XYZ file of C-alpha atoms in Angstrom:
695
model
C 10.786 -9.545 21.119
C 9.013 -11.720 23.825
C 6.386 -9.175 24.113
C 6.000 -8.126 20.502
C 2.871 -9.563 19.419
C 0.991 -9.740 22.535
C 1.165 -5.687 22.580
C 0.984 -6.031 18.062
C -2.242 -8.184 18.797
C -3.396 -5.676 21.159
C -2.935 -2.725 18.974
C -4.819 -4.263 15.982
C -7.912 -5.094 18.594
C -7.737 -1.618 19.693
C -6.953 0.496 16.427
C -9.801 -1.712 14.944
C -13.250 -0.842 15.808
C -15.445 -3.543 14.392
C -17.699 -5.081 15.172
C -17.178 -8.582 13.262
C -13.778 -8.647 15.621
C -15.464 -7.970 18.994
C -18.170 -10.885 18.434
C -18.219 -13.222 21.561
C -17.503 -16.465 21.139
C -15.759 -16.390 17.695
C -11.809 -17.348 16.959
C -9.322 -14.334 17.266
C -6.771 -14.469 14.860
C -3.591 -12.205 14.677
C -2.923 -11.657 11.099
C 1.100 -12.124 10.245
C 3.409 -12.344 7.847
C 5.467 -16.077 8.467
C 8.846 -16.905 6.626
C 8.972 -20.216 6.890
C 12.597 -23.073 6.502
C 9.572 -25.307 4.774
C 7.357 -26.946 3.577
C 7.151 -29.083 6.702
C 6.953 -26.203 9.163
C 3.260 -25.079 7.612
C 1.834 -27.955 8.176
C 3.314 -28.016 11.321
C 1.723 -24.615 11.942
C -1.469 -25.713 10.633
C -1.477 -28.434 13.377
C -0.825 -25.201 15.556
C -4.101 -24.087 14.107
C -2.465 -21.222 12.320
C -4.389 -20.700 9.000
C -2.697 -20.598 6.178
C -4.057 -18.387 3.396
C -1.835 -18.268 0.680
C 1.707 -19.157 0.256
C 4.651 -17.626 -2.094
C 8.322 -19.197 -1.589
C 8.991 -19.297 1.887
C 6.932 -16.897 2.695
C 3.121 -17.206 4.247
C -0.239 -15.005 4.580
C -0.872 -16.389 8.199
C -3.797 -16.583 10.571
C -2.626 -16.760 13.813
C -4.294 -17.660 17.529
C -4.548 -14.038 20.294
C -3.033 -16.376 22.632
C -0.499 -18.991 20.348
C 0.942 -16.238 19.226
C 4.083 -16.936 21.412
C 4.540 -20.436 20.715
C 3.626 -20.128 17.078
C 7.023 -17.388 17.131
C 9.017 -20.132 18.679
C 7.862 -22.865 16.603
C 11.045 -24.990 15.086
C 10.547 -23.605 11.623
C 9.661 -19.990 12.017
C 12.189 -18.174 10.646
C 10.602 -14.375 10.795
C 7.459 -13.452 12.118
C 6.723 -10.096 10.599
C 4.230 -8.179 12.861
C 0.931 -7.775 10.854
C -0.115 -4.204 9.807
C -2.957 -2.201 10.008
C -2.411 -0.105 6.737
C -4.131 3.405 5.876
C -6.454 4.287 3.042
C -4.495 6.612 0.983
C -12.446 11.428 -13.733
C -13.632 14.324 -14.834
C -11.346 17.143 -16.032
C -8.718 15.143 -14.970
C -9.279 12.393 -17.477
C -7.911 15.181 -19.848
C -4.274 15.822 -18.125
C -0.905 15.009 -20.689
C -3.280 14.273 -23.398
C -4.636 10.835 -21.153
C -7.969 11.169 -23.215
C -6.439 10.748 -26.461
C -6.080 6.990 -25.643
C -9.892 6.251 -25.446
C -10.359 8.431 -28.769
C -7.164 6.472 -31.022
C -5.392 9.429 -31.630
C -3.218 8.908 -34.002
C -3.378 5.200 -32.819
C -3.767 2.084 -34.707
C -7.138 1.801 -33.095
C -9.007 3.520 -28.931
C -8.195 1.619 -26.112
C -9.887 1.405 -22.714
C -8.677 -1.285 -21.216
C -11.277 -4.139 -22.900
C -9.635 -7.609 -22.782
C -7.483 -6.281 -19.696
C -8.670 -7.275 -15.843
C -7.987 -4.157 -13.186
C -8.431 -5.040 -9.905
C -8.473 -3.709 -6.187
C -8.171 -4.097 -2.550
C -10.672 -1.423 -0.804
C -12.919 -0.635 1.680
C -15.932 0.183 0.866
C -17.567 -1.409 -1.936
C -20.298 -1.030 -3.962
C -20.526 -3.064 -6.593
C -23.574 -2.516 -7.838
C -23.258 1.731 -8.695
C -24.456 2.648 -12.139
C -20.563 3.537 -12.431
C -19.367 -0.387 -12.589
C -22.011 -1.157 -15.432
C -22.021 -1.564 -19.421
C -24.105 0.114 -21.831
C -26.220 -2.911 -21.526
C -26.523 -2.516 -18.029
C -24.858 -5.297 -17.226
C -22.630 -5.787 -14.050
C -18.686 -5.366 -15.240
C -17.665 -6.295 -11.173
C -16.696 -10.380 -12.453
C -16.245 -11.340 -8.535
C -15.654 -9.670 -4.816
C -14.532 -11.467 -2.298
C -14.451 -9.846 0.848
C -11.801 -10.850 3.608
C -12.018 -10.316 7.740
C -8.711 -11.243 9.202
C -9.284 -11.430 12.593
C -12.596 -13.674 12.319
C -10.345 -15.966 9.499
C -13.844 -15.112 6.759
C -13.597 -15.250 3.066
C -17.115 -14.603 1.095
C -16.305 -15.033 -1.992
C -19.536 -13.619 -4.905
C -17.927 -14.764 -8.649
C -21.897 -14.894 -10.340
C -24.068 -11.618 -11.209
C -26.685 -12.850 -9.654
C -24.926 -12.858 -6.469
C -23.091 -10.267 -7.023
C -26.419 -7.910 -7.402
C -26.985 -9.503 -4.138
C -24.648 -8.283 -1.777
C -24.505 -4.924 -0.190
C -21.265 -3.185 0.938
C -18.158 -4.629 3.141
C -18.834 -0.930 4.888
C -21.301 1.322 4.595
C -19.332 3.547 6.748
C -16.706 4.282 4.241
C -16.476 4.972 0.705
C -13.271 4.581 -0.801
C -12.944 2.234 -2.458
C -15.921 3.212 -4.724
C -14.421 6.208 -5.274
C -11.143 4.841 -5.710
C -12.532 1.581 -8.392
C -14.136 4.479 -10.652
C -11.127 6.587 -11.747
C -9.691 3.198 -12.555
C -12.342 1.690 -14.456
C -15.776 3.769 -14.221
C -18.087 3.364 -17.369
C -20.841 5.765 -16.637
C -20.368 8.520 -19.162
C -23.782 10.363 -19.177
C -22.157 13.505 -17.141
C -18.397 12.280 -18.245
C -17.202 11.003 -14.970
C -16.065 7.820 -16.082
C -12.655 6.254 -15.199
C -9.722 5.863 -17.053
C -10.459 2.150 -18.222
C -13.882 1.482 -18.763
C -13.422 -0.933 -20.696
C -11.658 -3.419 -18.398
C -13.004 -6.451 -16.512
C -13.616 -5.053 -13.011
C -11.895 -7.762 -10.146
C -13.152 -5.925 -6.441
C -11.328 -6.828 -2.689
C -11.449 -6.465 0.529
C -10.373 -6.884 3.913
C -10.548 -4.871 7.054
C -6.662 -3.496 6.462
C -4.241 -5.376 7.905
C -0.976 -6.117 5.249
C -2.491 -10.236 4.774
C -5.558 -9.495 4.068
C -4.794 -6.665 1.696
C -2.049 -9.462 -0.376
C -4.472 -11.992 -0.276
C -6.965 -9.742 -1.996
C -4.126 -9.504 -4.877
C -3.769 -13.028 -5.068
C -7.599 -13.518 -5.765
C -7.102 -10.958 -8.333
C -4.142 -12.622 -10.169
C -5.701 -16.627 -9.734
C -9.194 -14.251 -11.838
C -6.243 -12.825 -14.316
C -5.576 -16.399 -14.968
C -8.882 -18.489 -14.422
C -9.727 -16.257 -18.056
C -6.348 -15.910 -19.789
C -6.469 -11.753 -19.580
C -3.453 -9.913 -18.481
C -4.015 -8.488 -14.831
C -3.451 -4.564 -12.887
C -4.048 -4.479 -9.675
C -4.316 -0.948 -7.525
C -4.018 -0.557 -4.156
C -4.527 2.725 -2.575
C -2.695 1.820 1.270
C 0.194 2.865 3.434
C 1.685 2.159 6.409
C 4.891 4.976 7.121
C 6.360 3.089 9.556
C 9.182 0.161 8.408
C 12.368 -0.569 6.019
C 11.549 1.505 3.464
C 14.311 -0.859 1.821
C 11.760 -3.310 0.573
C 13.104 -6.178 2.408
C 10.170 -7.293 4.512
C 8.169 -9.949 4.236
C 5.613 -7.658 2.822
C 7.512 -6.061 0.253
C 8.936 -9.254 -0.951
C 5.885 -11.196 -1.454
C 4.216 -8.259 -3.347
C 7.424 -8.672 -5.235
C 6.189 -12.121 -6.339
C 3.018 -11.169 -7.584
C 4.551 -8.149 -9.409
C 5.665 -10.806 -11.816
C 2.413 -12.211 -12.613
C 0.505 -8.056 -12.200
C 1.016 -4.626 -12.529
C 0.846 -3.394 -9.431
C 0.149 0.453 -8.570
C 0.408 1.991 -5.098
C -0.236 5.130 -3.115
C 2.894 6.951 -2.373
C 1.232 8.131 0.854
C 0.334 11.365 1.857
C 2.525 12.509 4.648
C 4.474 14.671 2.604
C 3.510 17.883 4.333
C 3.513 15.876 7.844
C 5.878 15.047 11.117
C 6.401 11.994 10.685
C 10.857 11.511 10.398
C 14.175 12.695 10.992
C 16.926 11.383 9.254
C 20.537 11.767 10.478
C 23.447 10.713 10.827
C 25.127 10.961 14.911
C 27.801 13.143 15.197
C 30.349 13.405 17.850
C 28.470 16.962 18.466
C 24.872 15.363 17.214
C 24.833 11.691 19.526
C 21.448 12.443 20.529
C 17.906 12.954 19.271
C 14.156 13.183 21.161
C 11.118 13.659 19.783
C 7.526 13.830 21.319
C 5.424 11.559 20.664
C 1.488 12.625 20.372
C -1.582 11.501 19.112
C -3.099 12.237 16.286
C -6.565 12.709 17.995
C -8.067 12.408 21.509
C -5.733 11.620 24.855
C -5.184 7.421 23.806
C -1.999 6.992 22.569
C -1.381 3.977 20.361
C 0.666 2.893 17.804
C 4.476 2.596 16.597
C 7.912 4.168 15.296
C 10.500 2.765 14.080
C 14.234 3.467 13.581
C 16.736 1.974 11.480
C 20.433 2.118 11.259
C 21.825 1.514 7.656
C 23.282 -1.265 8.735
C 23.773 -3.698 11.459
C 25.634 -1.184 14.109
C 23.320 0.024 17.146
C 20.538 2.812 18.100
C 20.405 2.459 21.482
C 16.904 4.538 23.123
C 14.976 5.326 26.157
C 11.321 6.444 27.056
C 10.497 9.538 29.335
C 7.511 10.925 30.201
C 7.253 14.683 30.098
C 4.256 16.264 31.691
C 3.091 19.811 29.514
C 2.120 22.709 31.483
C 1.090 26.084 29.948
C 3.418 28.862 31.407
C 2.029 32.893 29.809
C 0.671 30.794 27.161
C 3.162 28.985 26.217
C 3.528 24.925 25.755
C 6.684 23.751 28.342
C 7.383 20.248 29.381
C 8.896 18.830 32.236
C 10.186 15.162 32.430
C 8.302 13.002 35.424
C 9.719 9.648 34.479
C 12.545 7.957 32.355
C 13.666 4.284 32.167
C 17.533 3.163 31.956
C 19.220 3.297 28.333
C 18.442 0.308 26.666
C 21.952 -0.017 24.728
C 22.502 -1.987 21.372
C 25.510 -4.151 22.737
C 22.946 -7.233 22.068
C 19.576 -7.090 21.697
C 16.991 -5.206 24.484
C 13.013 -5.599 24.764
C 12.112 -3.432 28.091
C 8.220 -3.857 28.377
C 6.402 -0.999 30.451
C 2.831 -2.081 32.223
C 1.089 0.361 34.277
C 0.039 -2.901 36.207
C 3.208 -3.824 37.275
C 4.953 -0.194 36.916
C 3.411 2.511 40.080
C 5.314 4.935 38.705
C 4.705 5.087 35.257
C 0.856 4.064 36.723
C 0.672 7.628 38.184
C 0.578 9.768 34.518
C -0.275 6.967 31.769
C -2.054 3.651 31.638
C -1.575 1.022 29.322
C 1.540 -0.492 27.945
C 4.682 0.682 26.368
C 7.504 -1.769 24.595
C 10.560 -0.685 23.646
C 13.039 -3.548 21.096
C 16.038 -3.374 19.351
C 18.060 -5.984 17.220
C 19.197 -6.702 14.309
C 15.891 -7.964 11.526
C 18.239 -10.589 9.494
C 16.086 -10.139 6.200
C 18.463 -7.127 5.989
C 20.785 -7.490 8.596
C 20.173 -3.815 9.765
C 19.758 -2.993 12.997
C 16.258 -1.588 14.450
C 14.887 -0.009 17.256
C 10.991 -0.506 17.363
C 8.378 1.572 20.094
C 4.759 0.473 20.465
C 2.906 1.943 22.897
C -0.686 1.957 24.039
C -1.324 4.365 26.806
C -4.467 6.391 27.261
C -3.511 10.544 30.089
C -6.307 11.191 32.026
C -5.826 13.771 31.764
C -5.094 17.522 29.068
C -4.291 20.863 29.030
C -5.010 23.618 25.861
C -1.938 24.940 23.866
C -2.565 26.977 20.908
C -6.585 25.761 20.583
C -5.314 22.499 20.448
C -6.074 20.198 23.304
C -3.211 18.028 24.447
C -2.763 14.689 26.768
C -0.882 15.960 30.125
C 1.472 13.990 30.565
C 2.818 12.451 26.624
C 5.819 9.770 25.976
C 8.973 11.201 24.883
C 11.617 8.523 22.870
C 15.140 9.421 22.462
C 17.675 7.716 20.497
C 21.515 7.360 20.661
C 24.270 5.809 18.732
C 28.117 5.869 17.802
C 29.798 8.810 15.562
C 29.172 7.482 11.712
C 26.064 5.277 12.817
C 22.833 6.684 10.056
C 18.955 6.814 11.924
C 15.437 6.462 9.609
C 13.282 7.261 11.984
C 9.468 7.286 11.331
C 5.820 7.085 13.345
C 2.534 5.500 11.674
C 1.502 8.720 11.393
C -2.658 7.193 11.753
C -2.876 7.003 15.519
C 0.282 8.913 16.341
C 2.745 11.277 15.077
C 6.002 13.442 16.333
C 5.970 16.764 17.287
C 8.817 19.372 18.263
C 10.707 18.755 21.072
C 13.642 21.954 20.994
C 16.217 21.707 21.194
C 16.390 19.059 18.940
C 15.872 18.656 15.463
C 12.282 19.191 14.181
C 10.466 15.881 13.221
C 10.348 16.447 9.296
C 8.640 14.339 6.312
C 11.678 13.992 3.950
C 11.091 10.550 4.216
C 7.622 10.085 4.286
C 7.407 7.551 1.436
C 5.393 4.396 2.247
C 7.321 1.165 3.386
C 4.307 -0.512 1.321
C 5.627 0.625 -1.710
C 9.554 0.012 -2.218
C 10.051 -2.972 -3.432
C 11.032 -3.479 -6.729
C 7.948 -4.582 -9.139
C 5.599 -1.804 -7.976
C 4.925 1.392 -9.377
C 4.681 3.991 -6.413
C 1.925 7.015 -7.503
C 1.969 10.384 -5.834
C 0.228 13.568 -6.853
C -0.205 16.820 -8.347
C -2.883 19.312 -8.706
C -5.175 19.294 -10.985
C -8.332 20.838 -9.961
C -8.918 24.690 -8.898
C -12.791 24.471 -8.238
C -15.324 22.143 -7.660
C -19.152 22.788 -7.534
C -21.115 21.008 -5.385
C -24.818 19.441 -5.202
C -26.018 22.533 -2.123
C -24.397 24.956 -5.215
C -21.324 26.571 -3.225
C -18.431 25.478 -4.803
C -14.851 24.939 -3.117
C -11.575 26.263 -3.794
C -9.123 23.712 -3.647
C -5.703 24.630 -5.165
C -5.376 27.472 -6.711
C -2.540 26.380 -8.641
C -2.482 24.321 -10.952
C -1.409 21.817 -11.947
C 1.435 22.342 -9.346
C 2.911 19.546 -7.199
C 0.737 18.412 -3.749
C 2.385 19.443 -0.552
C 0.197 16.133 0.809
C 2.176 13.722 -1.134
C 4.349 11.495 -0.074
C 8.236 11.114 -1.426
C 11.854 10.005 -0.425
C 14.908 8.636 -1.542
C 15.459 5.043 -0.360
C 18.672 3.415 0.997
C 20.142 1.682 -2.624
C 19.252 5.275 -4.106
C 15.758 4.680 -5.596
C 13.595 8.343 -5.694
C 10.004 7.514 -4.984
C 7.468 8.595 -6.176
C 8.539 6.454 -9.788
C 5.519 8.799 -11.093
C 2.715 11.748 -10.181
C -0.711 12.350 -11.477
C -3.949 13.511 -10.106
C -5.151 13.033 -7.156
C -6.149 16.554 -5.831
C -8.944 16.595 -6.284
C -10.458 13.947 -8.511
C -14.541 13.790 -8.492
C -15.696 9.916 -8.352
C -18.309 7.498 -7.165
C -19.233 7.673 -3.871
C -21.134 4.111 -2.312
C -24.867 4.757 -2.599
C -24.348 2.622 0.748
C -22.193 4.796 2.859
C -25.151 7.829 1.338
C -28.426 5.432 2.911
C -26.356 5.400 6.306
C -25.277 9.285 5.965
C -27.625 11.464 4.152
C -26.350 14.516 5.974
C -23.381 14.346 2.771
C -25.374 14.313 -0.414
C -25.359 18.077 -0.377
C -21.689 17.807 -0.130
C -22.066 14.839 -3.330
C -20.186 16.755 -6.369
C -23.066 14.975 -9.096
C -25.521 12.878 -8.961
C -28.181 11.164 -11.778
C -31.032 9.038 -12.147
C -30.711 5.407 -13.481
C -34.306 3.559 -13.560
C -35.023 5.022 -11.041
C -32.428 5.313 -8.205
C -30.061 8.178 -7.668
C -25.822 7.550 -7.716
C -24.332 9.946 -6.392
C -20.511 10.996 -7.386
C -17.951 13.370 -4.738
C -14.709 15.155 -4.303
C -11.574 13.716 -2.258
C -7.965 14.484 -2.686
C -5.247 11.924 -1.694
C -2.550 9.514 -3.665
C -5.868 7.400 -3.512
C -7.214 9.123 -5.960
C -3.987 9.298 -8.276
C -2.969 5.733 -7.659
C -5.864 4.142 -9.568
C -6.108 6.966 -12.520
C -2.103 5.348 -13.394
C -3.076 2.122 -12.610
C -6.455 2.499 -15.586
C -3.988 4.367 -18.139
C -1.568 1.282 -17.626
C -4.494 -0.857 -18.408
C -4.717 0.428 -21.584
C -1.533 -0.169 -22.332
C -1.749 -3.330 -21.548
C -4.747 -3.817 -24.020
C -2.219 -2.487 -26.259
C 0.768 -3.816 -26.447
C 0.265 -7.617 -24.813
C 2.776 -9.748 -22.604
C 3.610 -5.806 -20.926
C 5.716 -6.429 -17.707
C 6.049 -3.872 -15.524
C 9.922 -3.676 -16.189
C 8.236 -1.348 -19.832
C 5.899 0.085 -17.794
C 8.691 1.530 -16.030
C 11.415 1.606 -18.430
C 8.136 4.711 -20.191
C 7.684 6.001 -17.026
C 11.551 6.592 -17.534
C 11.165 7.820 -20.715
C 8.371 9.947 -20.729
C 7.376 11.350 -17.158
C 7.526 15.330 -17.333
C 8.114 17.739 -14.732
C 6.827 21.213 -14.213
C 8.810 23.385 -15.208
C 8.378 26.019 -12.191
C 8.784 22.716 -10.180
C 11.798 20.590 -11.829
C 13.676 20.764 -8.109
C 10.990 20.339 -6.066
C 11.660 16.568 -4.246
C 8.023 15.847 -4.419
C 7.707 15.149 -7.994
C 9.275 12.527 -7.280
C 10.773 10.801 -10.384
C 7.830 12.439 -12.981
C 4.359 13.212 -13.467
C 2.563 11.029 -16.241
C 2.089 11.767 -19.498
C -0.383 8.810 -20.769
C -0.733 9.372 -24.706
C 3.350 9.785 -25.097
C 3.846 6.530 -22.560
C 1.634 4.176 -25.651
C 3.437 6.366 -28.035
C 6.822 5.158 -26.298
C 5.609 1.682 -25.940
C 4.595 0.817 -29.423
C 8.092 2.448 -30.317
C 10.893 0.089 -28.464
C 7.913 -3.112 -29.009
C 7.343 -2.046 -32.797
C 3.450 -2.261 -32.552
C 2.180 -0.850 -35.448
C -1.356 -0.718 -36.923
C -2.521 -4.260 -37.913
C -0.781 -5.736 -35.995
C -1.841 -5.022 -32.430
C -4.110 -8.276 -31.103
C -5.244 -7.583 -27.080
C -5.660 -11.780 -27.451
C -2.076 -11.734 -28.097
C -0.772 -14.909 -25.576
C 2.199 -14.051 -22.647
C 3.673 -15.728 -20.420
C 4.789 -14.819 -16.426
C 7.652 -16.133 -15.147
C 6.962 -18.121 -11.678
C 10.772 -19.028 -10.552
C 11.323 -22.513 -12.777
C 8.181 -22.316 -13.764
C 6.952 -20.128 -17.026
C 3.266 -19.695 -17.083
C 1.883 -19.065 -20.340
C -1.266 -17.083 -20.798
C -3.082 -18.019 -23.824
C -7.231 -16.161 -24.445
C -7.640 -17.823 -27.323
C -6.446 -21.424 -25.478
C -5.235 -22.715 -29.283
C -2.026 -24.635 -29.556
C 0.801 -22.799 -29.082
C 4.771 -24.210 -30.077
C 6.570 -22.620 -27.716
C 10.833 -22.035 -28.358
C 13.699 -21.375 -26.072
C 16.901 -19.485 -27.898
C 20.220 -18.560 -26.173
C 21.434 -14.738 -27.708
C 23.623 -16.661 -30.329
C 19.995 -18.175 -32.049
C 20.403 -21.561 -30.969
C 17.353 -23.453 -29.583
C 17.649 -24.305 -25.892
C 14.112 -26.009 -25.805
C 10.707 -26.892 -28.019
C 7.530 -26.939 -26.576
C 4.269 -27.229 -26.764
C 1.069 -25.337 -24.508
C -2.187 -25.267 -24.941
C -5.286 -24.204 -22.799
C -5.677 -21.148 -21.862
C -3.600 -21.026 -18.873
C -0.801 -23.992 -18.928
C 3.365 -23.793 -17.183
C 6.419 -24.732 -18.818
C 8.987 -25.849 -16.756
C 12.590 -24.238 -17.521
C 14.281 -26.066 -14.692
C 17.257 -27.349 -17.244
C 17.637 -24.185 -18.365
C 21.238 -21.951 -17.398
C 21.024 -19.267 -15.726
C 21.546 -16.485 -18.734
C 19.338 -14.626 -21.294
C 17.341 -15.986 -23.181
C 13.939 -15.354 -25.295
C 11.100 -16.785 -25.508
C 8.736 -17.068 -28.427
C 5.086 -18.570 -29.047
C 4.537 -19.663 -32.480
C 0.721 -19.586 -33.724
C -0.755 -20.650 -36.457
C -2.103 -17.496 -38.681
C -0.997 -15.247 -36.201
C 1.915 -13.161 -35.441
C 5.306 -14.799 -32.899
C 4.828 -13.323 -29.761
C 8.544 -13.210 -28.551
C 9.990 -11.682 -25.063
C 13.919 -12.158 -23.985
C 13.732 -13.353 -19.996
C 16.546 -14.021 -17.784
C 17.539 -16.519 -16.363
C 19.140 -16.945 -12.657
């Protein structure tokens, strides 16, 4: 893996055309997740100039100086480095779907629920915290904290006072995604009926340049704020990454799974459900080889990643070709002009191609390609990775598409019985048909990022047929409503889990648009869907489609559930989804439905039925706890003295302790493995109890 991180660092900088990265005389870093062997290794990393943002267990969120990436990888205490990924961004009548609006009305419920007493947060880009959508009825800002990360230059801006937030503009004036997403989750401007699902919740906004390290750091900020005020946290992440093992074993998924013990995290499943971006196959005597073209999503520059994972440690051999695109009688044909030797999987392999050193390759493409194969120790599965950053100076036109004259073709081969899951990044590059080989598919289009156990993966269904715009026109989006959206990503994981866990309205949704984006691009205003003037300023709402919209919808609903059910956990949410989700009658067998469609009202009623909560017993300020290794972290909004009792399943008290303050910790280190009940006893109020497993 000698050249991998060098190439990935180059790809990271090329793929992100941000002015901050381009600044001269500013140290540049490669955002990287690193698994370390011990705490001493962390100190050694710091001595090498590595910046550590956060650590959970043996995984650190690190910024590695670009010129030291290889030396850091070889450090004694570094067990594994996971290359930093640049990840993809994946309110009106939607709020009425399956009785969602009944939560806010409190219909046949102990009272209305709007997320009050809950912290909702997101990590996104294009944030406008001062939009009218995020102010309460008195005009006060509901955004309690803003944190903006610039990973490659180690910048972290923290705004945690109303004055500082009011003076801030945006993290990215070229984008509105985060503003749109946040309003779906928790917008509160009700004059135009375009508010979100949890309009009473407190909001924490974080932004990054789109690296996985920044995304996880944003989650840490949200969790930390929620702890500081003694409130439960719900996080939305509307990002996707289509490469990776998709088994929940990556460092990213492990880190996010740990965060999921302290906050309920909803994540977009991805928008690749109709894209040629994957191929699942089991090699046989008759099918020993699969080949596919890799072409740019746009333009003549080919950059990005593909990977092919075996189900176990049995290898997948590979080689790279360059093919010429030819148009003959208006038909596209292919002519092979360059090939590498086959890289056989008897042992790890690494093949680096650079046009500066390989004159034959340089005849067709400029740039570099890296092909590697090895067993990933995190899951003991073989992976063949192909990274590329090339450009073709010539083009051809076929079927109305402009294609590079020369492009890469990857060839995979393995012994009979070896299963392969191959995927392409889909942000900058994609698979394309290469007859006579099997065509690329979308059946494994689920994002790798949400395959961990403590994440709620969210797909989307069509919720609108027509949307009216400010210019007076109407746009027809999806004539069949409701129905599952073709783009919604899906897949069955190696352990049999079906993704997504739930589908929600996402195609399309009308939500808030960043004022700073429209200030830079005023020509976009006629395409907005709604406008309101407040205190002499115009605010706008626009329409978007994607699982990026469906995920915050679910997050907002879960925030209302968390208000109603003290101590709500991700397992509670999964149980509610399993028991109340529904599939459409017409499309019951459509695999894109995942595990079904969200029913917000029925989900809350189910939670009430299994927790025994009834009118007069709902207490949004009730204490709760989360488990972090050997520690039970007690969250107590009232700050009153609590007696903490831990009993085994026979009812015998194993621990009797006291907790004081809004946040406190109780050690569980002396408990033997088993199932216990932890009870928080308080004066003049009902006790709060919940079972937990000590592993």
